[in-house]
Amino acid sequence: MPNIEYCNIDDPEIAELVSTIRKRRSSGKLLNLDRMLLHSPPFARGWNAMFAAIRNQLQVPRHINELVICAVARLNNADYEWIQHAPEFLAANGTQAQLDALDDVTAACYDTALFNEHERVALRLTLDMTRQVKVRCEIIEKARVLFGERQLVELMGTIAGYNMVSRFLVVLDIDAAGE
């Protein structure tokens, strides 16, 4: 059970927002995360807009975005986030062996057999941002060379955003079931 009950999605005052969120979800179904966010319509509206941009409008390659999201999920013990994004990583041409390697994100950062240079640098960035917040200069510089400034900002924003997601999910004990 979550720490706060899920919002009643049949409330007419939030019907338009519920519809907007359904449209963003490829399945058209609300997740329990959505049902929790709907307690605060302004917060849910902003969250929906930000994550719609992260998921659909960035130049960072999709598999890199999903890789860092999965790494954040593992680092923060956010099973809900993992359940939602591991299939997305596989759909974006990631491999099951790569997902399995994320059981030890630190080791994955240096695994040249499973991860290419872009993936390893993205994982190192994720590890530092998630564990220390402050990222070592050499990692930022390497990421800047590999991704360019726009993609680096997008990657950092994705990592920061999904750290927020995982913390929200874990603190509220939101379960992965939905409609």
Coordinates of C-alpha atoms in Angstrom, one line a residue:
M1 CA 0.0 0.0 0.0
P2 CA 1.3 3.5 -0.8
N3 CA 1.8 6.0 2.0
I4 CA -1.0 8.2 0.6
E5 CA -4.1 6.8 -1.1
Y6 CA -4.2 7.2 -4.9
C7 CA -6.4 10.0 -6.2
N8 CA -9.9 9.3 -7.4
I9 CA -9.5 9.7 -11.2
D10 CA -13.2 10.0 -11.7
D11 CA -13.3 13.5 -10.1
P12 CA -14.8 15.8 -12.8
E13 CA -12.5 18.6 -11.7
I14 CA -9.4 16.8 -13.0
A15 CA -11.1 15.1 -16.0
E16 CA -9.3 17.2 -18.6
L17 CA -5.9 16.6 -16.9
V18 CA -6.6 12.9 -16.7
S19 CA -7.3 12.9 -20.5
T20 CA -4.1 14.8 -21.2
I21 CA -2.0 12.3 -19.2
R22 CA -3.8 9.3 -21.0
K23 CA -2.8 10.8 -24.3
R24 CA 0.8 11.0 -23.3
R25 CA 0.9 7.3 -22.3
S26 CA 1.2 5.0 -25.3
S27 CA -1.2 2.5 -23.6
G28 CA -3.7 5.2 -22.8
K29 CA -3.8 3.9 -19.2
L30 CA -2.9 5.8 -16.1
L31 CA -0.1 4.5 -14.0
N32 CA -0.2 4.6 -10.2
L33 CA 2.4 7.3 -10.4
D34 CA -0.2 9.4 -12.3
R35 CA -2.9 8.6 -9.8
M36 CA -0.6 9.9 -7.0
L37 CA 0.5 13.0 -8.9
L38 CA -3.2 13.9 -9.6
H39 CA -3.6 14.9 -5.9
S40 CA -2.0 18.2 -7.1
P41 CA -3.2 19.1 -10.5
P42 CA -0.5 21.9 -11.0
F43 CA 2.2 19.5 -10.0
A44 CA 0.8 16.7 -12.3
R45 CA 0.5 19.2 -15.2
G46 CA 4.1 20.3 -14.9
W47 CA 5.4 16.7 -14.4
N48 CA 3.4 15.6 -17.5
A49 CA 4.9 18.4 -19.6
M50 CA 8.5 17.8 -18.4
F51 CA 8.5 14.1 -18.9
A52 CA 6.7 14.3 -22.3
A53 CA 9.7 16.4 -23.4
I54 CA 12.2 14.0 -21.9
R55 CA 10.5 11.0 -23.5
N56 CA 9.7 12.5 -26.9
Q57 CA 11.6 15.6 -27.8
L58 CA 15.3 15.2 -27.0
Q59 CA 18.2 14.6 -29.3
V60 CA 19.9 12.1 -26.9
P61 CA 19.6 8.6 -28.5
R62 CA 16.6 6.8 -27.0
H63 CA 18.6 3.8 -25.8
I64 CA 21.0 6.1 -24.0
N65 CA 18.1 7.9 -22.2
E66 CA 16.6 4.5 -21.3
L67 CA 19.9 3.2 -20.1
V68 CA 20.5 6.0 -17.7
I69 CA 16.9 5.8 -16.5
C70 CA 17.4 2.1 -15.7
A71 CA 20.7 2.8 -14.0
V72 CA 19.0 5.4 -11.8
A73 CA 16.3 2.9 -10.9
R74 CA 18.9 0.3 -9.9
L75 CA 21.0 2.9 -7.9
N76 CA 18.0 4.1 -6.0
N77 CA 16.3 0.7 -5.6
A78 CA 13.3 2.0 -7.4
D79 CA 11.6 -1.2 -8.6
Y80 CA 8.6 0.6 -10.1
E81 CA 10.9 2.7 -12.3
W82 CA 12.8 -0.4 -13.4
I83 CA 9.6 -2.3 -14.2
Q84 CA 8.5 0.6 -16.4
H85 CA 11.8 1.3 -18.2
A86 CA 13.6 -2.0 -18.6
P87 CA 11.2 -2.9 -21.5
E88 CA 11.6 0.5 -23.0
F89 CA 15.4 0.0 -23.0
L90 CA 15.0 -3.3 -24.8
A91 CA 12.6 -1.8 -27.3
A92 CA 15.3 0.9 -28.0
N93 CA 17.7 -1.9 -29.0
G94 CA 19.4 -2.3 -25.6
T95 CA 20.2 -5.9 -24.6
Q96 CA 19.1 -8.1 -21.8
A97 CA 22.8 -8.6 -20.9
Q98 CA 23.2 -4.9 -20.5
L99 CA 20.2 -4.7 -18.2
D100 CA 21.6 -7.6 -16.2
A101 CA 24.9 -5.7 -15.9
L102 CA 23.1 -2.8 -14.2
D103 CA 22.8 -4.9 -11.1
D104 CA 26.2 -3.4 -10.5
V105 CA 26.2 0.0 -12.1
T106 CA 29.8 0.8 -11.0
A107 CA 31.1 -2.3 -12.7
A108 CA 29.0 -1.5 -15.8
C109 CA 30.7 1.9 -16.1
Y110 CA 33.9 0.1 -17.1
D111 CA 32.5 -2.9 -19.0
T112 CA 33.9 -2.6 -22.5
A113 CA 32.4 -5.9 -23.6
L114 CA 28.8 -4.9 -23.1
F115 CA 28.8 -1.1 -23.3
N116 CA 30.3 1.2 -25.9
E117 CA 32.1 4.4 -25.0
H118 CA 29.0 6.6 -25.1
E119 CA 27.1 4.2 -22.9
R120 CA 29.9 3.9 -20.4
V121 CA 30.3 7.7 -20.1
A122 CA 26.6 8.1 -19.7
L123 CA 26.7 5.5 -16.9
R124 CA 29.6 7.3 -15.2
L125 CA 27.7 10.5 -15.4
T126 CA 24.6 8.8 -13.9
L127 CA 26.6 7.2 -11.1
D128 CA 28.2 10.5 -10.1
M129 CA 25.0 12.5 -10.4
T130 CA 23.0 10.0 -8.4
R131 CA 25.5 9.1 -5.7
Q132 CA 27.5 12.4 -5.2
V133 CA 25.4 15.0 -7.1
K134 CA 28.7 16.7 -8.1
V135 CA 30.2 15.2 -11.2
R136 CA 34.0 15.0 -11.7
C137 CA 35.3 17.4 -14.3
E138 CA 36.9 14.7 -16.4
I139 CA 33.5 12.9 -16.8
I140 CA 31.8 16.1 -17.9
E141 CA 34.5 16.9 -20.4
K142 CA 34.4 13.4 -21.8
A143 CA 30.6 13.5 -22.1
R144 CA 30.8 17.0 -23.7
V145 CA 33.2 15.6 -26.4
L146 CA 31.0 12.6 -27.1
F147 CA 27.5 14.1 -26.8
G148 CA 28.0 17.8 -27.5
E149 CA 26.6 20.5 -25.2
R150 CA 22.9 20.2 -26.1
Q151 CA 22.8 16.4 -25.6
L152 CA 24.9 16.7 -22.5
V153 CA 22.4 19.1 -20.9
E154 CA 19.5 16.8 -22.1
L155 CA 21.3 13.8 -20.6
M156 CA 21.9 15.6 -17.3
G157 CA 18.3 16.7 -17.2
T158 CA 17.1 13.2 -17.8
I159 CA 19.3 11.8 -15.0
A160 CA 18.2 14.5 -12.6
G161 CA 14.5 14.1 -13.6
Y162 CA 14.5 10.4 -13.1
N163 CA 16.3 10.7 -9.8
M164 CA 13.3 12.9 -8.8
V165 CA 10.9 10.2 -10.1
S166 CA 12.6 7.4 -8.2
R167 CA 12.7 9.3 -5.0
F168 CA 9.0 10.2 -5.3
L169 CA 8.1 6.5 -6.1
V170 CA 10.2 5.2 -3.2
V171 CA 9.1 7.7 -0.5
L172 CA 5.4 7.2 -1.3
D173 CA 5.8 3.4 -1.8
I174 CA 3.9 3.5 -5.1
D175 CA 3.3 0.1 -6.6
A176 CA 3.8 -0.8 -10.2
A177 CA 0.2 -1.8 -10.9
G178 CA -2.0 0.6 -12.8
E179 CA -5.5 0.5 -14.4

